[in-house]
Amino acid sequence: MSNKFLKGLKISESNIHLDSYELLIKGLYNHDSITYLDLSNNNLGDKFGNIIARLIAQQAQKRDQIVWSCGLRNEKVMNKDYSKGLRSINLSRNKLGKYSAEALANALGNEKYIRAIYLNNNRMDNGACKKLIYMMRKNLYILTLDLRNNPGYDEYIHARLVMKMSKNIHYLYQQHKKGS
């Protein structure tokens, strides 16, 4: 049974071992009420990206399954259960690099519910930043992707990121106007 009142979780500046983080994240797989996860400034290495990617994929699968099961019976989803779950993830000031960027880009590519991801002050090179920018071509729902202060963050990445986020804001505004 999950805690229905926990809206966010912040663990910062801790020395928790990676295995313990993995257990913690597994506990969040089906946790409906949590909307933000802040694991900033924890010295998390590049392997941690896979752990977060699995959490994103698990929550997306659960959300999509609710919508799919209603669609089988031509029912309209009456409540907002399908939209519950993570909206914001803060992984800033860690040691995430190219492997984390790839795992996160794959998990976020078709994710419709996460609106913000903070990856600033990590170890992502230019190729890692470009993978995340490329992911934004498919993901029309992320409104904030912070990659500042990574070794690969430059003027080109900044310009592309601003353009992608602006398009997403416009897209979501149009969806809101339509009532979707």
GROMACS .gro file of N, CA and C in nm:
model
  540
    1MET      N    1   0.085  -0.117   0.000
    1MET     CA    2   0.000   0.000   0.000
    1MET      C    3   0.090   0.124   0.000
    2SER      N    4   0.057   0.221  -0.081
    2SER     CA    5   0.139   0.342  -0.086
    2SER      C    6   0.078   0.452  -0.002
    3ASN      N    7   0.163   0.543   0.040
    3ASN     CA    8   0.121   0.657   0.118
    3ASN      C    9   0.046   0.753   0.025
    4LYS      N   10  -0.078   0.784   0.056
    4LYS     CA   11  -0.161   0.869  -0.031
    4LYS      C   12  -0.133   1.018  -0.009
    5PHE      N   13  -0.051   1.051   0.091
    5PHE     CA   14  -0.030   1.191   0.125
    5PHE      C   15   0.108   1.243   0.088
    6LEU      N   16   0.199   1.157   0.053
    6LEU     CA   17   0.333   1.198   0.016
    6LEU      C   18   0.330   1.258  -0.124
    7LYS      N   19   0.353   1.389  -0.133
    7LYS     CA   20   0.348   1.458  -0.262
    7LYS      C   21   0.485   1.474  -0.324
    8GLY      N   22   0.587   1.476  -0.241
    8GLY     CA   23   0.722   1.493  -0.292
    8GLY      C   24   0.824   1.427  -0.202
    9LEU      N   25   0.939   1.402  -0.260
    9LEU     CA   26   1.047   1.342  -0.185
    9LEU      C   27   1.176   1.415  -0.221
   10LYS      N   28   1.245   1.463  -0.118
   10LYS     CA   29   1.372   1.532  -0.139
   10LYS      C   30   1.477   1.468  -0.051
   11ILE      N   31   1.583   1.421  -0.116
   11ILE     CA   32   1.700   1.369  -0.047
   11ILE      C   33   1.818   1.441  -0.110
   12SER      N   34   1.884   1.522  -0.032
   12SER     CA   35   1.994   1.603  -0.084
   12SER      C   36   2.114   1.593   0.008
   13GLU      N   37   2.232   1.593  -0.052
   13GLU     CA   38   2.358   1.588   0.022
   13GLU      C   39   2.366   1.468   0.115
   14SER      N   40   2.328   1.352   0.064
   14SER     CA   41   2.335   1.231   0.145
   14SER      C   42   2.445   1.140   0.091
   15ASN      N   43   2.482   1.044   0.170
   15ASN     CA   44   2.582   0.946   0.130
   15ASN      C   45   2.521   0.807   0.117
   16ILE      N   46   2.396   0.802   0.076
   16ILE     CA   47   2.327   0.675   0.060
   16ILE      C   48   2.391   0.597  -0.055
   17HIS      N   49   2.410   0.470  -0.036
   17HIS     CA   50   2.469   0.384  -0.140
   17HIS      C   51   2.371   0.366  -0.256
   18LEU      N   52   2.422   0.344  -0.374
   18LEU     CA   53   2.341   0.329  -0.495
   18LEU      C   54   2.237   0.219  -0.481
   19ASP      N   55   2.272   0.107  -0.417
   19ASP     CA   56   2.176  -0.002  -0.397
   19ASP      C   57   2.055   0.044  -0.316
   20SER      N   58   2.079   0.130  -0.218
   20SER     CA   59   1.968   0.182  -0.136
   20SER      C   60   1.879   0.274  -0.218
   21TYR      N   61   1.940   0.354  -0.304
   21TYR     CA   62   1.859   0.439  -0.393
   21TYR      C   63   1.774   0.352  -0.484
   22GLU      N   64   1.832   0.243  -0.533
   22GLU     CA   65   1.756   0.155  -0.622
   22GLU      C   66   1.633   0.098  -0.551
   23LEU      N   67   1.648   0.059  -0.426
   23LEU     CA   68   1.534   0.009  -0.348
   23LEU      C   69   1.431   0.120  -0.326
   24LEU      N   70   1.478   0.238  -0.297
   24LEU     CA   71   1.388   0.352  -0.277
   24LEU      C   72   1.308   0.381  -0.403
   25ILE      N   73   1.374   0.383  -0.517
   25ILE     CA   74   1.307   0.412  -0.644
   25ILE      C   75   1.207   0.302  -0.678
   26LYS      N   76   1.242   0.177  -0.655
   26LYS     CA   77   1.148   0.067  -0.679
   26LYS      C   78   1.021   0.086  -0.596
   27GLY      N   79   1.036   0.139  -0.476
   27GLY     CA   80   0.920   0.166  -0.392
   27GLY      C   81   0.829   0.273  -0.449
   28LEU      N   82   0.883   0.356  -0.538
   28LEU     CA   83   0.804   0.464  -0.598
   28LEU      C   84   0.736   0.423  -0.729
   29TYR      N   85   0.763   0.303  -0.780
   29TYR     CA   86   0.709   0.261  -0.909
   29TYR      C   87   0.558   0.280  -0.918
   30ASN      N   88   0.485   0.238  -0.819
   30ASN     CA   89   0.339   0.246  -0.823
   30ASN      C   90   0.283   0.350  -0.728
   31HIS      N   91   0.368   0.441  -0.687
   31HIS     CA   92   0.326   0.544  -0.593
   31HIS      C   93   0.254   0.655  -0.669
   32ASP      N   94   0.124   0.665  -0.650
   32ASP     CA   95   0.043   0.759  -0.728
   32ASP      C   96   0.050   0.904  -0.684
   33SER      N   97   0.068   0.928  -0.556
   33SER     CA   98   0.051   1.066  -0.508
   33SER      C   99   0.178   1.150  -0.522
   34ILE      N  100   0.293   1.090  -0.537
   34ILE     CA  101   0.416   1.169  -0.545
   34ILE      C  102   0.424   1.240  -0.680
   35THR      N  103   0.447   1.371  -0.675
   35THR     CA  104   0.453   1.449  -0.798
   35THR      C  105   0.594   1.501  -0.827
   36TYR      N  106   0.677   1.515  -0.725
   36TYR     CA  107   0.814   1.559  -0.752
   36TYR      C  108   0.915   1.478  -0.673
   37LEU      N  109   1.029   1.458  -0.736
   37LEU     CA  110   1.139   1.383  -0.679
   37LEU      C  111   1.263   1.469  -0.692
   38ASP      N  112   1.326   1.498  -0.580
   38ASP     CA  113   1.446   1.582  -0.577
   38ASP      C  114   1.560   1.501  -0.516
   39LEU      N  115   1.652   1.459  -0.600
   39LEU     CA  116   1.770   1.386  -0.556
   39LEU      C  117   1.896   1.465  -0.594
   40SER      N  118   1.888   1.594  -0.580
   40SER     CA  119   1.999   1.680  -0.619
   40SER      C  120   2.113   1.673  -0.517
   41ASN      N  121   2.232   1.698  -0.568
   41ASN     CA  122   2.352   1.711  -0.485
   41ASN      C  123   2.379   1.587  -0.400
   42ASN      N  124   2.375   1.470  -0.463
   42ASN     CA  125   2.397   1.345  -0.390
   42ASN      C  126   2.515   1.265  -0.443
   43ASN      N  127   2.595   1.323  -0.531
   43ASN     CA  128   2.713   1.253  -0.581
   43ASN      C  129   2.676   1.126  -0.658
   44LEU      N  130   2.559   1.127  -0.721
   44LEU     CA  131   2.511   1.010  -0.794
   44LEU      C  132   2.588   0.996  -0.926
   45GLY      N  133   2.639   0.876  -0.951
   45GLY     CA  134   2.716   0.851  -1.072
   45GLY      C  135   2.629   0.823  -1.193
   46ASP      N  136   2.698   0.796  -1.303
   46ASP     CA  137   2.631   0.781  -1.431
   46ASP      C  138   2.537   0.660  -1.437
   47LYS      N  139   2.559   0.560  -1.354
   47LYS     CA  140   2.471   0.442  -1.353
   47LYS      C  141   2.332   0.476  -1.299
   48PHE      N  142   2.320   0.584  -1.227
   48PHE     CA  143   2.192   0.619  -1.166
   48PHE      C  144   2.086   0.655  -1.269
   49GLY      N  145   2.125   0.702  -1.384
   49GLY     CA  146   2.030   0.737  -1.488
   49GLY      C  147   1.939   0.622  -1.526
   50ASN      N  148   1.992   0.500  -1.529
   50ASN     CA  149   1.910   0.383  -1.561
   50ASN      C  150   1.803   0.359  -1.455
   51ILE      N  151   1.836   0.385  -1.331
   51ILE     CA  152   1.740   0.364  -1.222
   51ILE      C  153   1.623   0.461  -1.237
   52ILE      N  154   1.652   0.587  -1.264
   52ILE     CA  155   1.546   0.687  -1.283
   52ILE      C  156   1.468   0.658  -1.410
   53ALA      N  157   1.537   0.615  -1.515
   53ALA     CA  158   1.469   0.582  -1.640
   53ALA      C  159   1.367   0.471  -1.618
   54ARG      N  160   1.401   0.372  -1.538
   54ARG     CA  161   1.305   0.265  -1.508
   54ARG      C  162   1.184   0.318  -1.432
   55LEU      N  163   1.206   0.411  -1.341
   55LEU     CA  164   1.095   0.472  -1.268
   55LEU      C  165   1.003   0.547  -1.364
   56ILE      N  166   1.061   0.625  -1.452
   56ILE     CA  167   0.982   0.700  -1.550
   56ILE      C  168   0.901   0.604  -1.638
   57ALA      N  169   0.966   0.499  -1.686
   57ALA     CA  170   0.898   0.401  -1.771
   57ALA      C  171   0.787   0.329  -1.696
   58GLN      N  172   0.811   0.292  -1.573
   58GLN     CA  173   0.710   0.221  -1.493
   58GLN      C  174   0.588   0.307  -1.470
   59GLN      N  175   0.609   0.433  -1.433
   59GLN     CA  176   0.495   0.521  -1.409
   59GLN      C  177   0.421   0.551  -1.539
   60ALA      N  178   0.492   0.567  -1.649
   60ALA     CA  179   0.427   0.592  -1.778
   60ALA      C  180   0.343   0.471  -1.819
   61GLN      N  181   0.398   0.352  -1.798
   61GLN     CA  182   0.325   0.230  -1.833
   61GLN      C  183   0.196   0.219  -1.752
   62LYS      N  184   0.202   0.250  -1.626
   62LYS     CA  185   0.083   0.243  -1.541
   62LYS      C  186  -0.022   0.344  -1.587
   63ARG      N  187   0.021   0.465  -1.619
   63ARG     CA  188  -0.073   0.568  -1.666
   63ARG      C  189  -0.137   0.526  -1.798
   64ASP      N  190  -0.055   0.480  -1.890
   64ASP     CA  191  -0.106   0.439  -2.021
   64ASP      C  192  -0.199   0.319  -2.011
   65GLN      N  193  -0.174   0.231  -1.918
   65GLN     CA  194  -0.258   0.113  -1.900
   65GLN      C  195  -0.399   0.152  -1.857
   66ILE      N  196  -0.410   0.253  -1.773
   66ILE     CA  197  -0.542   0.301  -1.730
   66ILE      C  198  -0.620   0.354  -1.850
   67VAL      N  199  -0.555   0.437  -1.930
   67VAL     CA  200  -0.620   0.494  -2.049
   67VAL      C  201  -0.655   0.383  -2.148
   68TRP      N  202  -0.563   0.289  -2.170
   68TRP     CA  203  -0.585   0.179  -2.264
   68TRP      C  204  -0.703   0.092  -2.221
   69SER      N  205  -0.711   0.058  -2.092
   69SER     CA  206  -0.819  -0.030  -2.047
   69SER      C  207  -0.955   0.037  -2.063
   70CYS      N  208  -0.962   0.167  -2.046
   70CYS     CA  209  -1.089   0.237  -2.070
   70CYS      C  210  -1.121   0.240  -2.218
   71GLY      N  211  -1.020   0.252  -2.302
   71GLY     CA  212  -1.040   0.255  -2.446
   71GLY      C  213  -1.092   0.124  -2.502
   72LEU      N  214  -1.057   0.014  -2.437
   72LEU     CA  215  -1.106  -0.117  -2.483
   72LEU      C  216  -1.258  -0.126  -2.477
   73ARG      N  217  -1.315  -0.060  -2.381
   73ARG     CA  218  -1.460  -0.066  -2.361
   73ARG      C  219  -1.528   0.062  -2.413
   74ASN      N  220  -1.454   0.140  -2.491
   74ASN     CA  221  -1.504   0.268  -2.542
   74ASN      C  222  -1.556   0.358  -2.430
   75GLU      N  223  -1.491   0.348  -2.315
   75GLU     CA  224  -1.527   0.433  -2.202
   75GLU      C  225  -1.440   0.556  -2.202
   76LYS      N  226  -1.492   0.660  -2.147
   76LYS     CA  227  -1.414   0.780  -2.126
   76LYS      C  228  -1.354   0.769  -1.987
   77VAL      N  229  -1.228   0.808  -1.972
   77VAL     CA  230  -1.166   0.804  -1.841
   77VAL      C  231  -1.234   0.912  -1.757
   78MET      N  232  -1.305   0.868  -1.653
   78MET     CA  233  -1.386   0.960  -1.574
   78MET      C  234  -1.307   1.040  -1.472
   79ASN      N  235  -1.201   0.984  -1.422
   79ASN     CA  236  -1.124   1.058  -1.323
   79ASN      C  237  -0.984   1.085  -1.378
   80LYS      N  238  -0.905   1.148  -1.300
   80LYS     CA  239  -0.770   1.185  -1.344
   80LYS      C  240  -0.665   1.088  -1.292
   81ASP      N  241  -0.704   0.964  -1.259
   81ASP     CA  242  -0.608   0.866  -1.209
   81ASP      C  243  -0.493   0.842  -1.306
   82TYR      N  244  -0.522   0.851  -1.434
   82TYR     CA  245  -0.419   0.826  -1.533
   82TYR      C  246  -0.310   0.933  -1.531
   83SER      N  247  -0.340   1.050  -1.478
   83SER     CA  248  -0.240   1.158  -1.480
   83SER      C  249  -0.164   1.172  -1.349
   84LYS      N  250  -0.194   1.087  -1.251
   84LYS     CA  251  -0.124   1.095  -1.124
   84LYS      C  252   0.017   1.039  -1.138
   85GLY      N  253   0.107   1.094  -1.060
   85GLY     CA  254   0.246   1.046  -1.061
   85GLY      C  255   0.343   1.160  -1.080
   86LEU      N  256   0.466   1.125  -1.109
   86LEU     CA  257   0.574   1.223  -1.119
   86LEU      C  258   0.547   1.329  -1.225
   87ARG      N  259   0.575   1.451  -1.189
   87ARG     CA  260   0.567   1.566  -1.282
   87ARG      C  261   0.703   1.634  -1.295
   88SER      N  262   0.784   1.625  -1.189
   88SER     CA  263   0.911   1.697  -1.186
   88SER      C  264   1.019   1.610  -1.121
   89ILE      N  265   1.138   1.609  -1.183
   89ILE     CA  266   1.251   1.533  -1.131
   89ILE      C  267   1.373   1.626  -1.128
   90ASN      N  268   1.436   1.636  -1.012
   90ASN     CA  269   1.555   1.719  -0.998
   90ASN      C  270   1.675   1.629  -0.969
   91LEU      N  271   1.765   1.620  -1.065
   91LEU     CA  272   1.887   1.542  -1.050
   91LEU      C  273   2.010   1.631  -1.066
   92SER      N  274   1.994   1.758  -1.036
   92SER     CA  275   2.105   1.852  -1.053
   92SER      C  276   2.215   1.828  -0.951
   93ARG      N  277   2.334   1.876  -0.985
   93ARG     CA  278   2.452   1.869  -0.899
   93ARG      C  279   2.485   1.725  -0.858
   94ASN      N  280   2.493   1.638  -0.957
   94ASN     CA  281   2.536   1.501  -0.937
   94ASN      C  282   2.650   1.473  -1.036
   95LYS      N  283   2.673   1.348  -1.068
   95LYS     CA  284   2.779   1.311  -1.162
   95LYS      C  285   2.724   1.233  -1.280
   96LEU      N  286   2.607   1.273  -1.326
   96LEU     CA  287   2.543   1.204  -1.438
   96LEU      C  288   2.611   1.244  -1.568
   97GLY      N  289   2.630   1.146  -1.657
   97GLY     CA  290   2.699   1.171  -1.783
   97GLY      C  291   2.623   1.116  -1.902
   98LYS      N  292   2.699   1.068  -2.001
   98LYS     CA  293   2.639   1.028  -2.128
   98LYS      C  294   2.546   0.907  -2.115
   99TYR      N  295   2.578   0.812  -2.028
   99TYR     CA  296   2.492   0.695  -2.013
   99TYR      C  297   2.358   0.732  -1.950
  100SER      N  298   2.364   0.821  -1.853
  100SER     CA  299   2.239   0.869  -1.791
  100SER      C  300   2.156   0.946  -1.893
  101ALA      N  301   2.223   1.030  -1.971
  101ALA     CA  302   2.152   1.108  -2.073
  101ALA      C  303   2.080   1.017  -2.172
  102GLU      N  304   2.148   0.911  -2.214
  102GLU     CA  305   2.087   0.818  -2.309
  102GLU      C  306   1.967   0.746  -2.247
  103ALA      N  307   1.984   0.697  -2.124
  103ALA     CA  308   1.874   0.627  -2.056
  103ALA      C  309   1.755   0.719  -2.034
  104LEU      N  310   1.782   0.841  -1.991
  104LEU     CA  311   1.673   0.936  -1.965
  104LEU      C  312   1.606   0.978  -2.096
  105ALA      N  313   1.684   1.000  -2.200
  105ALA     CA  314   1.627   1.038  -2.330
  105ALA      C  315   1.534   0.928  -2.381
  106ASN      N  316   1.575   0.802  -2.366
  106ASN     CA  317   1.490   0.691  -2.410
  106ASN      C  318   1.361   0.684  -2.329
  107ALA      N  319   1.372   0.703  -2.199
  107ALA     CA  320   1.253   0.694  -2.112
  107ALA      C  321   1.159   0.812  -2.132
  108LEU      N  322   1.213   0.928  -2.160
  108LEU     CA  323   1.131   1.049  -2.172
  108LEU      C  324   1.075   1.071  -2.312
  109GLY      N  325   1.123   0.996  -2.409
  109GLY     CA  326   1.082   1.018  -2.548
  109GLY      C  327   0.933   1.023  -2.571
  110ASN      N  328   0.859   0.932  -2.510
  110ASN     CA  329   0.713   0.928  -2.529
  110ASN      C  330   0.636   0.956  -2.402
  111GLU      N  331   0.702   1.010  -2.301
  111GLU     CA  332   0.640   1.039  -2.172
  111GLU      C  333   0.553   1.164  -2.184
  112LYS      N  334   0.429   1.155  -2.138
  112LYS     CA  335   0.334   1.265  -2.155
  112LYS      C  336   0.305   1.343  -2.028
  113TYR      N  337   0.360   1.303  -1.916
  113TYR     CA  338   0.316   1.361  -1.790
  113TYR      C  339   0.424   1.440  -1.717
  114ILE      N  340   0.550   1.407  -1.736
  114ILE     CA  341   0.657   1.482  -1.671
  114ILE      C  342   0.673   1.615  -1.743
  115ARG      N  343   0.672   1.722  -1.664
  115ARG     CA  344   0.682   1.857  -1.721
  115ARG      C  345   0.819   1.921  -1.701
  116ALA      N  346   0.895   1.874  -1.601
  116ALA     CA  347   1.023   1.939  -1.573
  116ALA      C  348   1.126   1.835  -1.531
  117ILE      N  349   1.247   1.851  -1.584
  117ILE     CA  350   1.359   1.768  -1.542
  117ILE      C  351   1.483   1.857  -1.534
  118TYR      N  352   1.547   1.853  -1.418
  118TYR     CA  353   1.662   1.937  -1.390
  118TYR      C  354   1.787   1.851  -1.387
  119LEU      N  355   1.875   1.875  -1.482
  119LEU     CA  356   1.999   1.799  -1.495
  119LEU      C  357   2.120   1.892  -1.495
  120ASN      N  358   2.103   2.013  -1.448
  120ASN     CA  359   2.213   2.109  -1.447
  120ASN      C  360   2.323   2.065  -1.350
  121ASN      N  361   2.444   2.111  -1.379
  121ASN     CA  362   2.561   2.084  -1.295
  121ASN      C  363   2.590   1.935  -1.281
  122ASN      N  364   2.592   1.865  -1.393
  122ASN     CA  365   2.631   1.726  -1.397
  122ASN      C  366   2.755   1.714  -1.486
  123ARG      N  367   2.779   1.599  -1.542
  123ARG     CA  368   2.898   1.575  -1.625
  123ARG      C  369   2.861   1.538  -1.768
  124MET      N  370   2.756   1.597  -1.819
  124MET     CA  371   2.710   1.562  -1.954
  124MET      C  372   2.789   1.638  -2.058
  125ASP      N  373   2.847   1.562  -2.151
  125ASP     CA  374   2.922   1.624  -2.259
  125ASP      C  375   2.826   1.672  -2.368
  126ASN      N  376   2.880   1.726  -2.474
  126ASN     CA  377   2.797   1.782  -2.581
  126ASN      C  378   2.709   1.675  -2.644
  127GLY      N  379   2.760   1.555  -2.664
  127GLY     CA  380   2.680   1.446  -2.722
  127GLY      C  381   2.563   1.409  -2.632
  128ALA      N  382   2.586   1.408  -2.501
  128ALA     CA  383   2.478   1.377  -2.405
  128ALA      C  384   2.371   1.484  -2.410
  129CYS      N  385   2.412   1.610  -2.412
  129CYS     CA  386   2.315   1.720  -2.421
  129CYS      C  387   2.235   1.711  -2.550
  130LYS      N  388   2.302   1.676  -2.660
  130LYS     CA  389   2.232   1.664  -2.788
  130LYS      C  390   2.131   1.550  -2.787
  131LYS      N  391   2.161   1.440  -2.717
  131LYS     CA  392   2.064   1.330  -2.706
  131LYS      C  393   1.935   1.379  -2.639
  132LEU      N  394   1.951   1.459  -2.536
  132LEU     CA  395   1.834   1.510  -2.465
  132LEU      C  396   1.758   1.611  -2.551
  133ILE      N  397   1.830   1.692  -2.627
  133ILE     CA  398   1.765   1.786  -2.719
  133ILE      C  399   1.689   1.708  -2.826
  134TYR      N  400   1.752   1.603  -2.878
  134TYR     CA  401   1.687   1.521  -2.980
  134TYR      C  402   1.559   1.457  -2.925
  135MET      N  403   1.562   1.415  -2.799
  135MET     CA  404   1.444   1.357  -2.734
  135MET      C  405   1.328   1.456  -2.736
  136MET      N  406   1.359   1.584  -2.726
  136MET     CA  407   1.255   1.687  -2.725
  136MET      C  408   1.179   1.695  -2.858
  137ARG      N  409   1.233   1.637  -2.964
  137ARG     CA  410   1.160   1.632  -3.091
  137ARG      C  411   1.035   1.547  -3.077
  138LYS      N  412   1.045   1.439  -2.999
  138LYS     CA  413   0.933   1.347  -2.981
  138LYS      C  414   0.846   1.387  -2.862
  139ASN      N  415   0.906   1.441  -2.759
  139ASN     CA  416   0.832   1.474  -2.638
  139ASN      C  417   0.779   1.616  -2.647
  140LEU      N  418   0.648   1.629  -2.656
  140LEU     CA  419   0.584   1.760  -2.668
  140LEU      C  420   0.533   1.813  -2.535
  141TYR      N  421   0.570   1.748  -2.426
  141TYR     CA  422   0.510   1.778  -2.297
  141TYR      C  423   0.607   1.837  -2.194
  142ILE      N  424   0.736   1.819  -2.213
  142ILE     CA  425   0.833   1.874  -2.119
  142ILE      C  426   0.841   2.024  -2.140
  143LEU      N  427   0.822   2.099  -2.033
  143LEU     CA  428   0.828   2.244  -2.040
  143LEU      C  429   0.960   2.299  -1.986
  144THR      N  430   1.028   2.222  -1.904
  144THR     CA  431   1.157   2.264  -1.849
  144THR      C  432   1.256   2.149  -1.858
  145LEU      N  433   1.365   2.173  -1.925
  145LEU     CA  434   1.478   2.082  -1.929
  145LEU      C  435   1.602   2.167  -1.904
  146ASP      N  436   1.657   2.156  -1.784
  146ASP     CA  437   1.771   2.239  -1.745
  146ASP      C  438   1.900   2.161  -1.760
  147LEU      N  439   1.982   2.204  -1.853
  147LEU     CA  440   2.111   2.139  -1.879
  147LEU      C  441   2.229   2.233  -1.852
  148ARG      N  442   2.202   2.347  -1.794
  148ARG     CA  443   2.308   2.445  -1.771
  148ARG      C  444   2.421   2.387  -1.686
  149ASN      N  445   2.538   2.443  -1.704
  149ASN     CA  446   2.657   2.408  -1.627
  149ASN      C  447   2.698   2.262  -1.640
  150ASN      N  448   2.671   2.205  -1.755
  150ASN     CA  449   2.727   2.076  -1.793
  150ASN      C  450   2.841   2.106  -1.890
  151PRO      N  451   2.944   2.022  -1.896
  151PRO     CA  452   3.056   2.050  -1.988
  151PRO      C  453   3.014   2.064  -2.134
  152GLY      N  454   2.908   1.996  -2.175
  152GLY     CA  455   2.864   2.001  -2.314
  152GLY      C  456   2.762   2.109  -2.345
  153TYR      N  457   2.723   2.186  -2.246
  153TYR     CA  458   2.622   2.291  -2.267
  153TYR      C  459   2.689   2.412  -2.330
  154ASP      N  460   2.642   2.450  -2.447
  154ASP     CA  461   2.699   2.565  -2.517
  154ASP      C  462   2.587   2.650  -2.578
  155GLU      N  463   2.622   2.749  -2.655
  155GLU     CA  464   2.524   2.839  -2.716
  155GLU      C  465   2.428   2.764  -2.809
  156TYR      N  466   2.481   2.668  -2.884
  156TYR     CA  467   2.398   2.589  -2.975
  156TYR      C  468   2.293   2.510  -2.896
  157ILE      N  469   2.337   2.441  -2.792
  157ILE     CA  470   2.245   2.363  -2.709
  157ILE      C  471   2.142   2.456  -2.647
  158HIS      N  472   2.186   2.569  -2.598
  158HIS     CA  473   2.094   2.666  -2.536
  158HIS      C  474   1.985   2.710  -2.635
  159ALA      N  475   2.028   2.748  -2.754
  159ALA     CA  476   1.932   2.795  -2.855
  159ALA      C  477   1.832   2.686  -2.893
  160ARG      N  478   1.881   2.564  -2.914
  160ARG     CA  479   1.792   2.453  -2.950
  160ARG      C  480   1.694   2.421  -2.836
  161LEU      N  481   1.744   2.427  -2.715
  161LEU     CA  482   1.660   2.398  -2.598
  161LEU      C  483   1.549   2.501  -2.582
  162VAL      N  484   1.583   2.626  -2.598
  162VAL     CA  485   1.482   2.732  -2.589
  162VAL      C  486   1.377   2.714  -2.698
  163MET      N  487   1.420   2.681  -2.819
  163MET     CA  488   1.327   2.660  -2.929
  163MET      C  489   1.233   2.542  -2.901
  164LYS      N  490   1.288   2.431  -2.852
  164LYS     CA  491   1.207   2.312  -2.825
  164LYS      C  492   1.107   2.338  -2.712
  165MET      N  493   1.152   2.403  -2.606
  165MET     CA  494   1.060   2.430  -2.495
  165MET      C  495   0.951   2.529  -2.537
  166SER      N  496   0.985   2.625  -2.621
  166SER     CA  497   0.885   2.720  -2.670
  166SER      C  498   0.778   2.648  -2.753
  167LYS      N  499   0.821   2.554  -2.837
  167LYS     CA  500   0.725   2.476  -2.916
  167LYS      C  501   0.634   2.394  -2.825
  168ASN      N  502   0.691   2.336  -2.720
  168ASN     CA  503   0.610   2.257  -2.628
  168ASN      C  504   0.509   2.343  -2.553
  169ILE      N  505   0.550   2.461  -2.513
  169ILE     CA  506   0.458   2.552  -2.446
  169ILE      C  507   0.343   2.587  -2.540
  170HIS      N  508   0.375   2.617  -2.664
  170HIS     CA  509   0.272   2.650  -2.763
  170HIS      C  510   0.178   2.531  -2.786
  171TYR      N  511   0.235   2.411  -2.800
  171TYR     CA  512   0.155   2.290  -2.822
  171TYR      C  513   0.059   2.267  -2.705
  172LEU      N  514   0.109   2.274  -2.583
  172LEU     CA  515   0.024   2.249  -2.467
  172LEU      C  516  -0.082   2.358  -2.449
  173TYR      N  517  -0.047   2.479  -2.487
  173TYR     CA  518  -0.146   2.587  -2.483
  173TYR      C  519  -0.260   2.559  -2.582
  174GLN      N  520  -0.224   2.514  -2.701
  174GLN     CA  521  -0.325   2.481  -2.802
  174GLN      C  522  -0.413   2.364  -2.754
  175GLN      N  523  -0.352   2.265  -2.691
  175GLN     CA  524  -0.428   2.153  -2.636
  175GLN      C  525  -0.524   2.200  -2.526
  176HIS      N  526  -0.478   2.290  -2.445
  176HIS     CA  527  -0.561   2.345  -2.338
  176HIS      C  528  -0.681   2.422  -2.396
  177LYS      N  529  -0.655   2.499  -2.501
  177LYS     CA  530  -0.764   2.574  -2.565
  177LYS      C  531  -0.870   2.480  -2.624
  178LYS      N  532  -0.825   2.365  -2.676
  178LYS     CA  533  -0.917   2.266  -2.733
  178LYS      C  534  -0.992   2.190  -2.626
  179GLY      N  535  -0.943   2.195  -2.503
  179GLY     CA  536  -1.006   2.122  -2.394
  179GLY      C  537  -0.955   1.982  -2.377
  180SER      N  538  -0.842   1.949  -2.441
  180SER     CA  539  -0.784   1.814  -2.429
  180SER      C  540  -0.709   1.801  -2.298
   0.00000   0.00000   0.00000
